[in-house]
Coordinates of C-alpha atoms in Angstrom, one line a residue:
X930 CA 0.0 0.0 0.0
X931 CA 1.3 3.5 -0.8
X932 CA 2.4 5.6 2.1
X933 CA 0.4 8.5 0.8
X934 CA -2.9 6.6 0.7
X935 CA -5.9 8.5 2.0
X936 CA -7.4 5.4 3.6
X937 CA -7.7 5.4 7.4
X938 CA -5.3 2.6 8.2
X939 CA -3.3 1.6 11.3
X940 CA 0.4 2.3 11.0
X941 CA 3.3 1.3 13.1
X942 CA 4.4 4.1 15.5
X943 CA 6.9 2.2 17.6
X944 CA 7.6 -1.5 18.0
X945 CA 4.5 -3.1 19.4
X946 CA 2.4 0.0 19.0
X947 CA -0.1 0.6 16.2
X948 CA -2.2 3.7 15.7
X949 CA -4.8 5.0 13.3
X950 CA -3.7 7.1 10.3
X951 CA -6.2 9.9 9.7
X952 CA -7.0 10.5 6.0
X953 CA -5.4 13.6 4.7
X954 CA -8.7 15.0 3.4
X955 CA -10.2 14.6 6.9
X956 CA -7.2 16.3 8.5
X957 CA -7.6 19.2 6.1
X958 CA -11.3 19.5 6.7
X959 CA -10.9 19.6 10.5
X960 CA -8.0 22.1 10.5
X961 CA -8.6 25.5 12.0
X962 CA -12.2 26.6 12.6
X963 CA -13.6 24.6 9.7
X964 CA -14.4 21.6 12.0
X965 CA -16.3 23.6 14.6
X966 CA -18.2 25.4 11.8
X967 CA -19.3 22.2 10.3
X968 CA -20.2 20.8 13.7
X969 CA -22.4 23.9 14.3
X970 CA -24.0 23.6 10.9
X971 CA -24.8 19.9 11.5
X972 CA -26.3 20.7 14.9
X973 CA -28.5 23.4 13.6
X974 CA -29.8 21.0 10.9
X975 CA -30.6 18.4 13.5
X976 CA -32.5 20.8 15.8
X977 CA -34.3 22.3 12.8
X978 CA -35.6 18.9 11.9
X979 CA -36.4 18.0 15.6
X980 CA -38.3 21.1 16.5
X981 CA -40.1 23.8 14.5
X982 CA -39.3 26.5 17.1
X983 CA -35.5 26.4 16.6
X984 CA -35.0 28.2 13.4
X985 CA -37.0 31.3 14.2
X986 CA -35.6 34.8 14.4
X987 CA -36.5 35.3 18.0
X988 CA -35.0 32.0 19.1
X989 CA -31.7 32.6 17.1
X990 CA -31.4 36.1 18.6
X991 CA -32.0 34.7 22.1
X992 CA -29.2 32.2 21.6
X993 CA -26.8 35.1 20.8
X994 CA -28.0 37.0 23.8
X995 CA -27.7 34.0 26.1
X996 CA -24.1 33.3 24.9
X997 CA -22.8 36.9 25.3
X998 CA -21.4 36.3 28.8
X999 CA -19.8 33.0 27.9
X1000 CA -18.4 34.7 24.7
X1001 CA -16.7 37.4 26.7
X1002 CA -15.1 34.8 29.1
X1003 CA -14.0 32.6 26.2
X1004 CA -12.4 35.4 24.3
X1005 CA -9.8 35.9 27.1
X1006 CA -9.5 32.2 27.7
X1007 CA -8.5 31.6 24.1
X1008 CA -5.4 33.7 24.5
X1009 CA -4.6 32.0 27.8
X1010 CA -4.9 28.5 26.3
X1011 CA -2.9 29.5 23.2
X1012 CA 0.0 30.4 25.6
X1013 CA -0.3 27.0 27.2
X1014 CA -2.0 28.2 30.3
X1015 CA -5.4 27.8 32.0
X1016 CA -7.6 30.1 34.0
X1017 CA -10.0 28.4 36.5
X1018 CA -10.9 31.7 38.2
X1019 CA -13.0 33.5 35.5
X1020 CA -16.4 32.4 37.0
X1021 CA -15.4 33.5 40.5
X1022 CA -13.9 36.8 39.2
X1023 CA -17.2 37.4 37.4
X1024 CA -19.1 37.0 40.7
X1025 CA -16.7 39.3 42.5
X1026 CA -17.1 42.0 39.8
X1027 CA -20.9 41.8 39.9
X1028 CA -20.9 42.1 43.7
X1029 CA -18.6 45.0 43.6
X1030 CA -20.9 46.7 41.1
X1031 CA -23.9 46.2 43.3
X1032 CA -22.2 47.1 46.6
X1033 CA -20.7 50.4 45.2
X1034 CA -23.8 51.5 43.5
X1035 CA -26.3 50.5 46.2
X1036 CA -24.5 50.7 49.5
X1037 CA -21.9 53.3 48.8
X1038 CA -24.0 55.6 46.5
X1039 CA -21.5 55.7 43.7
X1040 CA -22.8 56.5 40.2
X1041 CA -23.6 53.2 38.4
X1042 CA -21.3 54.0 35.4
X1043 CA -18.4 54.5 37.8
X1044 CA -19.2 51.4 39.7
X1045 CA -19.2 49.4 36.5
X1046 CA -15.7 50.7 35.6
X1047 CA -14.4 49.9 39.0
X1048 CA -15.9 46.4 38.9
X1049 CA -14.3 45.7 35.6
X1050 CA -11.0 47.0 37.0
X1051 CA -11.3 44.7 39.9
X1052 CA -11.5 41.8 37.4
X1053 CA -8.4 43.1 35.8
X1054 CA -6.6 43.3 39.1
X1055 CA -7.5 39.6 39.8
X1056 CA -6.1 38.7 36.3
X1057 CA -2.9 40.7 37.0
X1058 CA -2.5 38.8 40.3
X1059 CA -2.8 35.5 38.4
X1060 CA -0.2 36.6 35.8
X1061 CA 2.3 37.8 38.4
X1062 CA 1.8 34.6 40.4
X1063 CA 2.5 32.5 37.4
X1064 CA 5.4 34.4 36.0
X1065 CA 7.3 35.7 39.1
X1066 CA 6.5 33.1 41.8
X1067 CA 6.5 30.2 39.3
X1068 CA 3.2 28.9 40.4
X1069 CA 1.6 26.5 37.8
X1070 CA -1.3 28.2 36.1
X1071 CA -3.7 25.6 37.4
X1072 CA -2.7 26.3 41.0
X1073 CA -2.5 30.1 40.7
X1074 CA -5.9 30.4 39.2
X1075 CA -7.4 27.8 41.5
X1076 CA -6.3 29.9 44.4
X1077 CA -7.7 33.0 42.8
X1078 CA -11.0 31.2 42.2
X1079 CA -11.3 30.5 46.0
X1080 CA -10.2 34.0 47.0
X1081 CA -12.5 35.8 44.5
X1082 CA -15.5 33.6 45.4
X1083 CA -14.9 34.2 49.1
X1084 CA -14.6 38.0 48.6
X1085 CA -17.8 38.0 46.5
X1086 CA -19.6 36.5 49.5
X1087 CA -17.9 38.6 52.2
X1088 CA -18.9 41.9 50.6
X1089 CA -22.6 41.5 51.5
X1090 CA -22.3 38.5 53.8
X1091 CA -23.6 36.2 51.0
X1092 CA -26.7 38.4 50.3
X1093 CA -27.7 39.3 46.8
X1094 CA -28.3 42.9 45.7
X1095 CA -31.5 43.4 43.6
X1096 CA -32.7 46.3 41.5
X1097 CA -30.8 48.5 39.0
X1098 CA -32.1 51.5 37.0
X1099 CA -34.2 50.6 34.0
X1100 CA -31.7 52.1 31.6
X1101 CA -29.1 49.7 32.8
X1102 CA -31.2 46.6 32.3
X1103 CA -32.3 47.9 28.9
X1104 CA -28.7 47.7 27.6
X1105 CA -29.1 43.9 27.5
X1106 CA -32.7 43.8 26.2
X1107 CA -33.2 46.7 23.8
X1108 CA -32.4 45.7 20.2
X1109 CA -30.8 48.2 17.8
X1110 CA -31.5 47.7 14.1
X1111 CA -33.7 44.9 15.3
X1112 CA -30.7 42.7 16.0
X1113 CA -28.0 43.9 18.4
X1114 CA -28.4 44.7 22.0
X1115 CA -25.6 46.8 23.6
X1116 CA -24.0 43.7 25.1
X1117 CA -24.0 41.7 21.8
X1118 CA -22.7 44.8 19.9
X1119 CA -19.8 45.1 22.4
X1120 CA -19.1 41.3 22.0
X1121 CA -19.0 41.6 18.2
X1122 CA -16.5 44.5 18.4
X1123 CA -14.3 42.7 20.9
X1124 CA -14.2 39.5 18.8
X1125 CA -13.3 41.5 15.7
X1126 CA -10.5 43.2 17.5
X1127 CA -9.3 40.0 19.1
X1128 CA -9.3 38.2 15.7
X1129 CA -7.4 41.0 14.1
X1130 CA -4.8 41.1 16.9
X1131 CA -4.2 37.3 17.0
X1132 CA -4.0 37.1 13.3
X1133 CA -2.1 40.2 12.1
X1134 CA -0.3 41.7 15.1
X1135 CA 3.1 40.6 16.2
X1136 CA 1.9 40.4 19.8
X1137 CA -0.7 37.9 18.8
X1138 CA 1.8 35.8 16.9
X1139 CA 4.1 35.9 19.9
X1140 CA 1.3 34.2 22.0
X1141 CA 1.4 31.2 19.7
X1142 CA 5.2 31.1 20.0
X1143 CA 5.0 31.1 23.8
X1144 CA 2.5 28.3 23.6
X1145 CA 4.7 26.3 21.3
X1146 CA 7.7 26.6 23.6
X1147 CA 8.2 29.3 26.1
X1148 CA 11.9 28.7 26.3
X1149 CA 12.4 29.0 22.5
X1150 CA 10.2 32.1 22.5
X1151 CA 12.4 33.7 25.2
X1152 CA 15.6 32.9 23.3
X1153 CA 14.0 34.5 20.2
X1154 CA 13.7 37.7 22.1
X1155 CA 10.0 37.6 23.1
X1156 CA 9.2 38.9 26.6
X1157 CA 7.4 35.8 27.8
X1158 CA 6.7 37.2 31.3
X1159 CA 5.3 40.5 30.0
X1160 CA 3.0 38.7 27.5
X1161 CA 1.8 36.2 30.0
X1162 CA 0.9 38.9 32.6
X1163 CA -0.8 40.9 29.9
X1164 CA -2.9 37.9 28.7
X1165 CA -4.1 37.0 32.2
X1166 CA -4.8 40.7 33.0
X1167 CA -7.0 41.1 29.9
X1168 CA -8.8 37.8 30.7
X1169 CA -9.6 39.3 34.1
X1170 CA -10.8 42.5 32.6
X1171 CA -13.1 40.5 30.3
X1172 CA -14.4 38.5 33.3
X1173 CA -15.1 41.8 35.1
X1174 CA -17.0 43.1 32.1
X1175 CA -18.9 39.9 31.9
X1176 CA -19.9 40.4 35.6
X1177 CA -21.3 43.8 34.7
X1178 CA -23.2 42.4 31.7
X1179 CA -24.6 39.6 33.8
X1180 CA -25.9 42.1 36.4
X1181 CA -27.6 43.9 33.5
X1182 CA -29.3 40.7 32.3
X1183 CA -30.4 39.5 35.8
X1184 CA -31.1 43.0 37.3
X1185 CA -29.3 41.8 40.4
X1186 CA -25.8 41.0 41.8
X1187 CA -25.5 37.5 43.2
X1188 CA -22.4 36.0 45.0
X1189 CA -23.2 32.6 43.5
X1190 CA -23.1 34.0 39.9
X1191 CA -20.7 32.4 37.5
X1192 CA -20.6 29.0 39.2
X1193 CA -19.3 26.5 36.7
X1194 CA -18.6 29.1 34.0
X1195 CA -14.9 28.3 34.0
X1196 CA -15.7 24.8 32.8
X1197 CA -18.1 26.0 30.1
X1198 CA -15.5 28.6 29.0
X1199 CA -12.7 26.1 28.7
X1200 CA -15.1 23.7 26.9
X1201 CA -16.0 26.4 24.3
X1202 CA -12.4 27.1 23.5
X1203 CA -11.5 23.4 23.2
X1204 CA -14.5 22.7 21.1
X1205 CA -13.4 25.6 19.0
X1206 CA -10.2 23.8 18.1
X1207 CA -7.7 25.0 20.7
X1208 CA -5.2 22.6 22.1
X1209 CA -4.8 22.5 25.9
X1210 CA -1.0 21.9 25.3
X1211 CA -0.8 25.4 23.8
X1212 CA 0.2 26.9 20.5
X1213 CA -3.1 26.1 18.8
X1214 CA -6.4 28.1 18.8
X1215 CA -8.2 30.9 17.1
X1216 CA -10.8 33.5 17.9
X1217 CA -13.0 32.4 15.0
X1218 CA -12.9 28.8 16.3
X1219 CA -13.8 30.0 19.8
X1220 CA -16.8 31.9 18.4
X1221 CA -18.0 28.7 16.9
X1222 CA -17.4 26.8 20.1
X1223 CA -19.4 29.3 22.1
X1224 CA -22.3 29.1 19.6
X1225 CA -22.1 25.2 19.7
X1226 CA -22.6 25.3 23.4
X1227 CA -25.4 27.9 23.1
X1228 CA -27.2 26.0 20.3
X1229 CA -26.8 22.7 22.1
X1230 CA -28.3 24.0 25.3
X1231 CA -31.1 25.9 23.5
X1232 CA -32.0 23.0 21.3
X1233 CA -32.1 20.5 24.2
X1234 CA -34.2 22.9 26.2
X1235 CA -36.7 23.2 23.3
X1236 CA -36.8 19.3 23.2
X1237 CA -37.5 19.2 27.0
X1238 CA -34.3 17.5 27.9
X1239 CA -33.3 17.6 31.6
X1240 CA -30.5 20.0 32.5
X1241 CA -28.7 17.1 34.1
X1242 CA -28.7 15.2 30.8
X1243 CA -27.5 18.3 29.1
X1244 CA -24.4 18.2 31.2
X1245 CA -23.8 14.7 30.1
X1246 CA -24.2 15.6 26.4
X1247 CA -21.9 18.6 26.7
X1248 CA -19.3 16.4 28.4
X1249 CA -19.4 13.9 25.5
X1250 CA -19.0 16.8 23.0
X1251 CA -15.9 18.0 24.9
X1252 CA -14.4 14.5 24.8
X1253 CA -15.1 14.2 21.1
X1254 CA -13.5 17.6 20.4
X1255 CA -10.3 16.7 22.3
X1256 CA -10.3 13.3 20.5
X1257 CA -10.5 15.0 17.2
X1258 CA -7.6 17.4 18.2
X1259 CA -5.4 14.4 19.2
X1260 CA -6.1 12.6 15.9
X1261 CA -5.5 15.5 13.6
X1262 CA -2.2 16.4 15.4
X1263 CA -0.7 12.9 15.1
X1264 CA 2.2 12.4 12.9
X1265 CA 0.8 10.2 10.0
X1266 CA 4.2 8.6 9.3

């Protein structure tokens, strides 16, 4: 058999070990964001057949609105994972930001717009602490962000002794419900702008390309003259800022600040990035792929809700999807020789 055959056949990797050769056309098809895009399309077709309520304008717009928070978190997480890191604190930082927003505006009498800026800044400070802990104290990203997750969640509860804060001005809530041009709310418009900026930065700016180099090998990147510490701190700080902004957006949507907000969001965020084609080993990932990953999770949950599937079963389904996404990543990255 020719060594260039496209048939999926087992090949010898090492003595006593055999592995599956992935057809070249399949590898090409799954490269980049094409795989997640095809998966999203297939999922939409299935739900369109299964329920007549899925492919309606209101439902599709609702999916976009519902994924806005996850989209903000996943945008920062993409850069983190591309550098070979991980951030387990984004959900807790979101909760801390939303509680700071409510506490400053309700208990301290600050203007709401200023409270929102400070809350977002608190998220950035948490991200900065993550970055400094990873780069200067040499903590593994898993440990540093796990510690921050505990600290931020604790602070979110301490601020109001675990009590939620309810009631914001109407104009604030309207930012997440009023549609401009019949499509965009303020939150979705901001999300689109940030994703466009993130895509351009990662694709065309030298700083974005340096993140891929760090994820490939931080030591090689350092020897090439890249400031690995500076870039790493910047990535985690921006991720924290986005988590803080997501906390503000969630308060808009819920008309309340809750210390339990964002529980489990870190797992959904990592899942969206991985489903979008990023590799947890670093050096691989894209903003466009993450966007498709976010939409896949949003469409999956929306479609299963329309079909009346239990939320507990939904978690099982999403777990299977994550496992399949990682499996595809492993297969397409194998050396076919």
